[in-house]
Amino acid sequence: DARVTQTPRHKVTEMGQEVTMRCQPILGHNTVFWYRQTMMQGLELLAYFRNRAPLDDSGMPKDRFSAEMPDATLATLKIQPSEPRDSAVYFCASGAGQGREKLFFGSGTQLSVL
Amino acid sequence: SQELEQSPQSLIVQEGKNLTINCTSSKTLYGLYWYKQKYGEGLIFLMMLQKGGEEKSHEKITAKLDEKKQQSSLHITASQPSHAGIYLCGADGNTDKLIFGTGTRLQVFP
């Protein structure tokens, strides 16, 4: 079965360190979304791409977060420097980009910043 | 920006009982999506509704869209332990962006 792959599954780091999360979308999908989930805020949209171009990253703290798609098979979300309030589960999702589409989610990266 | 409010926040039901989860939007609904999330996993797509009055079913789960009321409901008939999880509604606001509601945590006990 085709699936969205996220790495790492778990990450524990110290405040101030750089964190990079990776996502491999389903082959052929051209939209990629990054979400963050916490108990307090629920599921928040951070950024999304279509055909590797960033369409909206208004949900991301710009000073420390960055999202890129170096190629069609890889999306990255980077936090530098990380802070304890960044602790959350980060999800990547991909879609076929045809509008009104269903998204396929990865299993998430659980990030803990100490 | 569009906001989605779900009720109830959590639900505990006995196996075999019916239940309903509601999703209310602050703005007009164009595409309304229902997803389910199991603990420690990503979201799984259940169904999508686009037109007012539309109703879709998948196994024992039925979802309806009331466009005028900017609401959708998800109904589970004869609940089973396998239905347990977090149910989230999502909306695209006629854009590419998919945002999600606050979620409803469902527990089903034997």
mmCIF file of C-alpha atoms in Angstrom:
data_model
loop_
_atom_site.group_PDB
_atom_site.id
_atom_site.type_symbol
_atom_site.label_atom_id
_atom_site.label_comp_id
_atom_site.label_asym_id
_atom_site.label_seq_id
_atom_site.Cartn_x
_atom_site.Cartn_y
_atom_site.Cartn_z
ATOM 1 C CA ASP A 1 0.000 0.000 0.000
ATOM 2 C CA ALA A 2 1.228 3.482 -0.835
ATOM 3 C CA ARG A 3 1.820 5.550 2.258
ATOM 4 C CA VAL A 4 3.296 8.817 3.482
ATOM 5 C CA THR A 5 6.536 8.192 5.352
ATOM 6 C CA GLN A 6 7.746 10.491 8.109
ATOM 7 C CA THR A 7 11.069 10.377 9.894
ATOM 8 C CA PRO A 8 11.981 10.320 12.672
ATOM 9 C CA ARG A 9 8.946 8.924 14.540
ATOM 10 C CA HIS A 10 10.228 10.319 17.820
ATOM 11 C CA LYS A 11 12.688 13.088 18.581
ATOM 12 C CA VAL A 12 13.873 14.336 21.955
ATOM 13 C CA THR A 13 16.133 17.349 21.916
ATOM 14 C CA GLU A 14 17.308 20.193 24.079
ATOM 15 C CA MET A 15 16.140 23.748 23.788
ATOM 16 C CA GLY A 16 18.171 25.675 21.244
ATOM 17 C CA GLN A 17 19.004 22.691 19.069
ATOM 18 C CA GLU A 18 18.059 22.400 15.412
ATOM 19 C CA VAL A 19 15.398 19.875 14.498
ATOM 20 C CA THR A 20 14.709 18.567 10.998
ATOM 21 C CA MET A 21 11.666 16.451 10.202
ATOM 22 C CA ARG A 22 11.326 14.677 6.877
ATOM 23 C CA CYS A 23 8.380 13.518 4.843
ATOM 24 C CA GLN A 24 8.195 11.325 1.760
ATOM 25 C CA PRO A 25 4.817 11.914 0.077
ATOM 26 C CA ILE A 26 3.037 9.240 -1.906
ATOM 27 C CA LEU A 27 4.533 8.899 -5.372
ATOM 28 C CA GLY A 28 2.580 11.015 -7.832
ATOM 29 C CA HIS A 29 1.019 13.272 -5.207
ATOM 30 C CA ASN A 30 1.747 16.936 -5.789
ATOM 31 C CA THR A 31 0.320 18.618 -2.712
ATOM 32 C CA VAL A 32 2.018 18.363 0.671
ATOM 33 C CA PHE A 33 0.736 19.727 3.955
ATOM 34 C CA TRP A 34 2.465 20.132 7.327
ATOM 35 C CA TYR A 35 0.305 20.116 10.462
ATOM 36 C CA ARG A 36 1.102 20.333 14.155
ATOM 37 C CA GLN A 37 -1.078 18.686 16.806
ATOM 38 C CA THR A 38 -1.195 19.522 20.495
ATOM 39 C CA MET A 39 -3.758 18.892 23.184
ATOM 40 C CA MET A 40 -4.373 22.604 23.656
ATOM 41 C CA GLN A 41 -4.506 23.792 20.053
ATOM 42 C CA GLY A 42 -5.631 20.682 18.225
ATOM 43 C CA LEU A 43 -4.490 20.230 14.621
ATOM 44 C CA GLU A 44 -2.970 23.400 13.168
ATOM 45 C CA LEU A 45 -1.968 23.921 9.556
ATOM 46 C CA LEU A 46 1.613 25.145 9.332
ATOM 47 C CA ALA A 47 2.330 25.177 5.598
ATOM 48 C CA TYR A 48 1.434 23.549 2.326
ATOM 49 C CA PHE A 49 2.950 23.056 -1.103
ATOM 50 C CA ARG A 50 1.672 22.350 -4.561
ATOM 51 C CA ASN A 51 4.092 21.095 -7.207
ATOM 52 C CA ARG A 52 6.902 21.829 -4.719
ATOM 53 C CA ALA A 53 6.003 25.529 -4.538
ATOM 54 C CA PRO A 54 5.007 26.922 -1.132
ATOM 55 C CA LEU A 55 1.430 28.218 -1.311
ATOM 56 C CA ASP A 56 0.865 29.237 2.269
ATOM 57 C CA ASP A 57 3.085 29.178 5.313
ATOM 58 C CA SER A 58 1.164 31.710 7.367
ATOM 59 C CA GLY A 59 0.673 29.180 10.151
ATOM 60 C CA MET A 60 4.378 28.902 10.866
ATOM 61 C CA PRO A 61 6.424 31.050 13.252
ATOM 62 C CA LYS A 62 8.653 32.568 10.592
ATOM 63 C CA ASP A 63 11.595 33.383 12.774
ATOM 64 C CA ARG A 64 12.339 29.778 13.655
ATOM 65 C CA PHE A 65 10.434 27.470 11.308
ATOM 66 C CA SER A 66 11.136 26.752 7.677
ATOM 67 C CA ALA A 67 9.568 24.308 5.231
ATOM 68 C CA GLU A 68 10.976 23.203 1.897
ATOM 69 C CA MET A 69 10.550 20.633 -0.840
ATOM 70 C CA PRO A 70 14.002 19.978 -2.298
ATOM 71 C CA ASP A 71 12.420 17.539 -4.735
ATOM 72 C CA ALA A 72 9.090 15.840 -5.386
ATOM 73 C CA THR A 73 9.921 12.939 -3.073
ATOM 74 C CA LEU A 74 11.011 14.906 -0.030
ATOM 75 C CA ALA A 75 9.507 17.622 2.145
ATOM 76 C CA THR A 76 11.327 18.987 5.184
ATOM 77 C CA LEU A 77 10.268 21.003 8.203
ATOM 78 C CA LYS A 78 13.061 22.597 10.163
ATOM 79 C CA ILE A 79 13.018 24.330 13.543
ATOM 80 C CA GLN A 80 16.025 26.408 14.537
ATOM 81 C CA PRO A 81 16.367 27.096 17.409
ATOM 82 C CA SER A 82 13.845 24.776 19.022
ATOM 83 C CA GLU A 83 11.905 25.784 22.136
ATOM 84 C CA PRO A 84 9.897 23.742 24.673
ATOM 85 C CA ARG A 85 6.644 25.187 23.282
ATOM 86 C CA ASP A 86 7.434 23.454 19.963
ATOM 87 C CA SER A 87 6.798 20.084 21.627
ATOM 88 C CA ALA A 88 3.988 18.466 19.636
ATOM 89 C CA VAL A 89 3.248 15.825 17.042
ATOM 90 C CA TYR A 90 4.025 17.028 13.528
ATOM 91 C CA PHE A 91 2.121 15.448 10.656
ATOM 92 C CA CYS A 92 2.770 15.485 6.972
ATOM 93 C CA ALA A 93 -0.021 14.749 4.507
ATOM 94 C CA SER A 94 -0.051 14.443 0.744
ATOM 95 C CA GLY A 95 -2.753 14.608 -1.902
ATOM 96 C CA ALA A 96 -3.181 14.169 -5.627
ATOM 97 C CA GLY A 97 -3.695 17.907 -6.059
ATOM 98 C CA GLN A 98 -6.957 17.774 -7.932
ATOM 99 C CA GLY A 99 -8.950 19.928 -5.555
ATOM 100 C CA ARG A 100 -11.568 18.704 -3.095
ATOM 101 C CA GLU A 101 -9.246 15.809 -2.468
ATOM 102 C CA LYS A 102 -8.691 13.445 0.363
ATOM 103 C CA LEU A 103 -5.346 13.662 2.097
ATOM 104 C CA PHE A 104 -3.149 10.785 3.171
ATOM 105 C CA PHE A 105 -1.396 11.341 6.484
ATOM 106 C CA GLY A 106 1.897 10.031 7.772
ATOM 107 C CA SER A 107 2.238 8.586 11.259
ATOM 108 C CA GLY A 108 3.752 11.792 12.568
ATOM 109 C CA THR A 109 6.924 12.876 14.329
ATOM 110 C CA GLN A 110 6.546 13.222 18.093
ATOM 111 C CA LEU A 111 8.864 16.055 19.128
ATOM 112 C CA SER A 112 9.850 16.769 22.708
ATOM 113 C CA VAL A 113 12.007 19.814 23.387
ATOM 114 C CA LEU A 114 13.463 19.826 26.901
ATOM 115 C CA SER B 1 -10.452 32.859 8.991
ATOM 116 C CA GLN B 2 -12.740 29.861 9.163
ATOM 117 C CA GLU B 3 -13.140 27.993 12.429
ATOM 118 C CA LEU B 4 -14.716 24.625 13.078
ATOM 119 C CA GLU B 5 -16.255 23.748 16.416
ATOM 120 C CA GLN B 6 -17.023 20.129 17.267
ATOM 121 C CA SER B 7 -19.349 18.789 19.917
ATOM 122 C CA PRO B 8 -19.163 16.967 22.127
ATOM 123 C CA GLN B 9 -15.450 17.169 22.944
ATOM 124 C CA SER B 10 -15.516 13.632 24.250
ATOM 125 C CA LEU B 11 -17.979 10.791 24.292
ATOM 126 C CA ILE B 12 -18.083 7.510 26.174
ATOM 127 C CA VAL B 13 -20.693 5.022 24.984
ATOM 128 C CA GLN B 14 -21.519 1.412 25.544
ATOM 129 C CA GLU B 15 -20.988 -0.979 22.664
ATOM 130 C CA GLY B 16 -24.098 -1.219 20.521
ATOM 131 C CA LYS B 17 -25.311 2.306 21.192
ATOM 132 C CA ASN B 18 -25.817 4.953 18.522
ATOM 133 C CA LEU B 19 -24.072 8.312 18.702
ATOM 134 C CA THR B 20 -23.805 11.618 16.864
ATOM 135 C CA ILE B 21 -20.932 14.079 16.550
ATOM 136 C CA ASN B 22 -21.518 17.605 15.291
ATOM 137 C CA CYS B 23 -19.305 20.048 13.449
ATOM 138 C CA THR B 24 -20.243 23.721 13.105
ATOM 139 C CA SER B 25 -18.429 26.154 10.855
ATOM 140 C CA SER B 26 -18.019 29.914 11.373
ATOM 141 C CA LYS B 27 -18.276 30.413 7.605
ATOM 142 C CA THR B 28 -19.989 28.874 4.583
ATOM 143 C CA LEU B 29 -19.072 25.259 4.030
ATOM 144 C CA TYR B 30 -17.897 24.224 0.585
ATOM 145 C CA GLY B 31 -16.076 20.939 1.121
ATOM 146 C CA LEU B 32 -16.568 19.203 4.480
ATOM 147 C CA TYR B 33 -14.362 16.252 5.383
ATOM 148 C CA TRP B 34 -14.471 13.685 8.147
ATOM 149 C CA TYR B 35 -11.310 11.961 9.346
ATOM 150 C CA LYS B 36 -10.612 9.476 12.107
ATOM 151 C CA GLN B 37 -7.432 9.249 14.165
ATOM 152 C CA LYS B 38 -6.358 6.338 16.313
ATOM 153 C CA TYR B 39 -4.038 6.930 19.236
ATOM 154 C CA GLY B 40 -0.438 7.502 18.076
ATOM 155 C CA GLU B 41 -1.327 7.413 14.390
ATOM 156 C CA GLY B 42 -2.103 9.754 11.543
ATOM 157 C CA LEU B 43 -5.552 10.682 10.295
ATOM 158 C CA ILE B 44 -7.532 8.406 8.039
ATOM 159 C CA PHE B 45 -10.031 9.811 5.565
ATOM 160 C CA LEU B 46 -13.636 8.713 6.101
ATOM 161 C CA MET B 47 -15.732 10.753 3.687
ATOM 162 C CA MET B 48 -16.243 14.112 2.012
ATOM 163 C CA LEU B 49 -19.442 16.093 1.547
ATOM 164 C CA GLN B 50 -19.864 18.926 -0.905
ATOM 165 C CA LYS B 51 -23.499 19.780 -1.416
ATOM 166 C CA GLY B 52 -26.128 20.939 1.001
ATOM 167 C CA GLY B 53 -28.307 18.055 2.055
ATOM 168 C CA GLU B 54 -25.739 15.517 0.908
ATOM 169 C CA GLU B 55 -25.526 12.328 2.925
ATOM 170 C CA LYS B 56 -22.911 9.597 2.676
ATOM 171 C CA SER B 57 -22.451 6.299 4.445
ATOM 172 C CA HIS B 58 -19.524 4.008 4.997
ATOM 173 C CA GLU B 59 -20.260 0.805 6.865
ATOM 174 C CA LYS B 60 -22.049 1.966 10.022
ATOM 175 C CA ILE B 61 -21.000 5.606 9.763
ATOM 176 C CA THR B 62 -23.241 8.212 8.120
ATOM 177 C CA ALA B 63 -22.416 11.867 7.586
ATOM 178 C CA LYS B 64 -24.721 14.678 6.528
ATOM 179 C CA LEU B 65 -24.122 18.248 5.440
ATOM 180 C CA ASP B 66 -26.517 21.056 6.286
ATOM 181 C CA GLU B 67 -25.110 23.884 4.219
ATOM 182 C CA LYS B 68 -27.588 26.502 5.406
ATOM 183 C CA LYS B 69 -26.769 25.836 9.019
ATOM 184 C CA GLN B 70 -23.077 25.549 8.217
ATOM 185 C CA GLN B 71 -23.106 22.231 10.017
ATOM 186 C CA SER B 72 -22.302 18.614 9.500
ATOM 187 C CA SER B 73 -23.111 15.605 11.640
ATOM 188 C CA LEU B 74 -21.503 12.188 11.871
ATOM 189 C CA HIS B 75 -23.680 9.358 13.102
ATOM 190 C CA ILE B 76 -22.467 5.929 14.158
ATOM 191 C CA THR B 77 -25.007 3.143 14.400
ATOM 192 C CA ALA B 78 -24.479 0.225 16.785
ATOM 193 C CA SER B 79 -21.038 1.378 17.930
ATOM 194 C CA GLN B 80 -18.185 -1.104 18.312
ATOM 195 C CA PRO B 81 -14.829 -0.884 20.102
ATOM 196 C CA SER B 82 -13.216 -0.498 16.670
ATOM 197 C CA HIS B 83 -14.984 2.870 16.331
ATOM 198 C CA ALA B 84 -12.976 4.313 19.208
ATOM 199 C CA GLY B 85 -10.636 7.165 18.363
ATOM 200 C CA ILE B 86 -10.672 10.874 17.624
ATOM 201 C CA TYR B 87 -13.016 12.136 14.940
ATOM 202 C CA LEU B 88 -12.106 15.379 13.192
ATOM 203 C CA CYS B 89 -14.045 17.415 10.713
ATOM 204 C CA GLY B 90 -12.173 19.480 8.156
ATOM 205 C CA ALA B 91 -13.136 22.233 5.738
ATOM 206 C CA ASP B 92 -11.409 23.791 2.772
ATOM 207 C CA GLY B 93 -13.285 27.116 2.607
ATOM 208 C CA ASN B 94 -13.274 26.850 -1.204
ATOM 209 C CA THR B 95 -9.481 27.104 -1.182
ATOM 210 C CA ASP B 96 -6.644 24.587 -1.203
ATOM 211 C CA LYS B 97 -6.192 24.902 2.546
ATOM 212 C CA LEU B 98 -7.709 22.170 4.708
ATOM 213 C CA ILE B 99 -8.268 23.168 8.320
ATOM 214 C CA PHE B 100 -9.604 20.968 11.078
ATOM 215 C CA GLY B 101 -12.009 21.186 13.955
ATOM 216 C CA THR B 102 -11.259 20.690 17.606
ATOM 217 C CA GLY B 103 -11.882 16.943 17.496
ATOM 218 C CA THR B 104 -14.187 14.554 19.360
ATOM 219 C CA ARG B 105 -12.654 11.744 21.384
ATOM 220 C CA LEU B 106 -14.815 8.616 21.318
ATOM 221 C CA GLN B 107 -14.497 5.688 23.698
ATOM 222 C CA VAL B 108 -16.620 2.559 23.324
ATOM 223 C CA PHE B 109 -16.726 0.111 26.185
ATOM 224 C CA PRO B 110 -18.015 -3.464 26.027
#
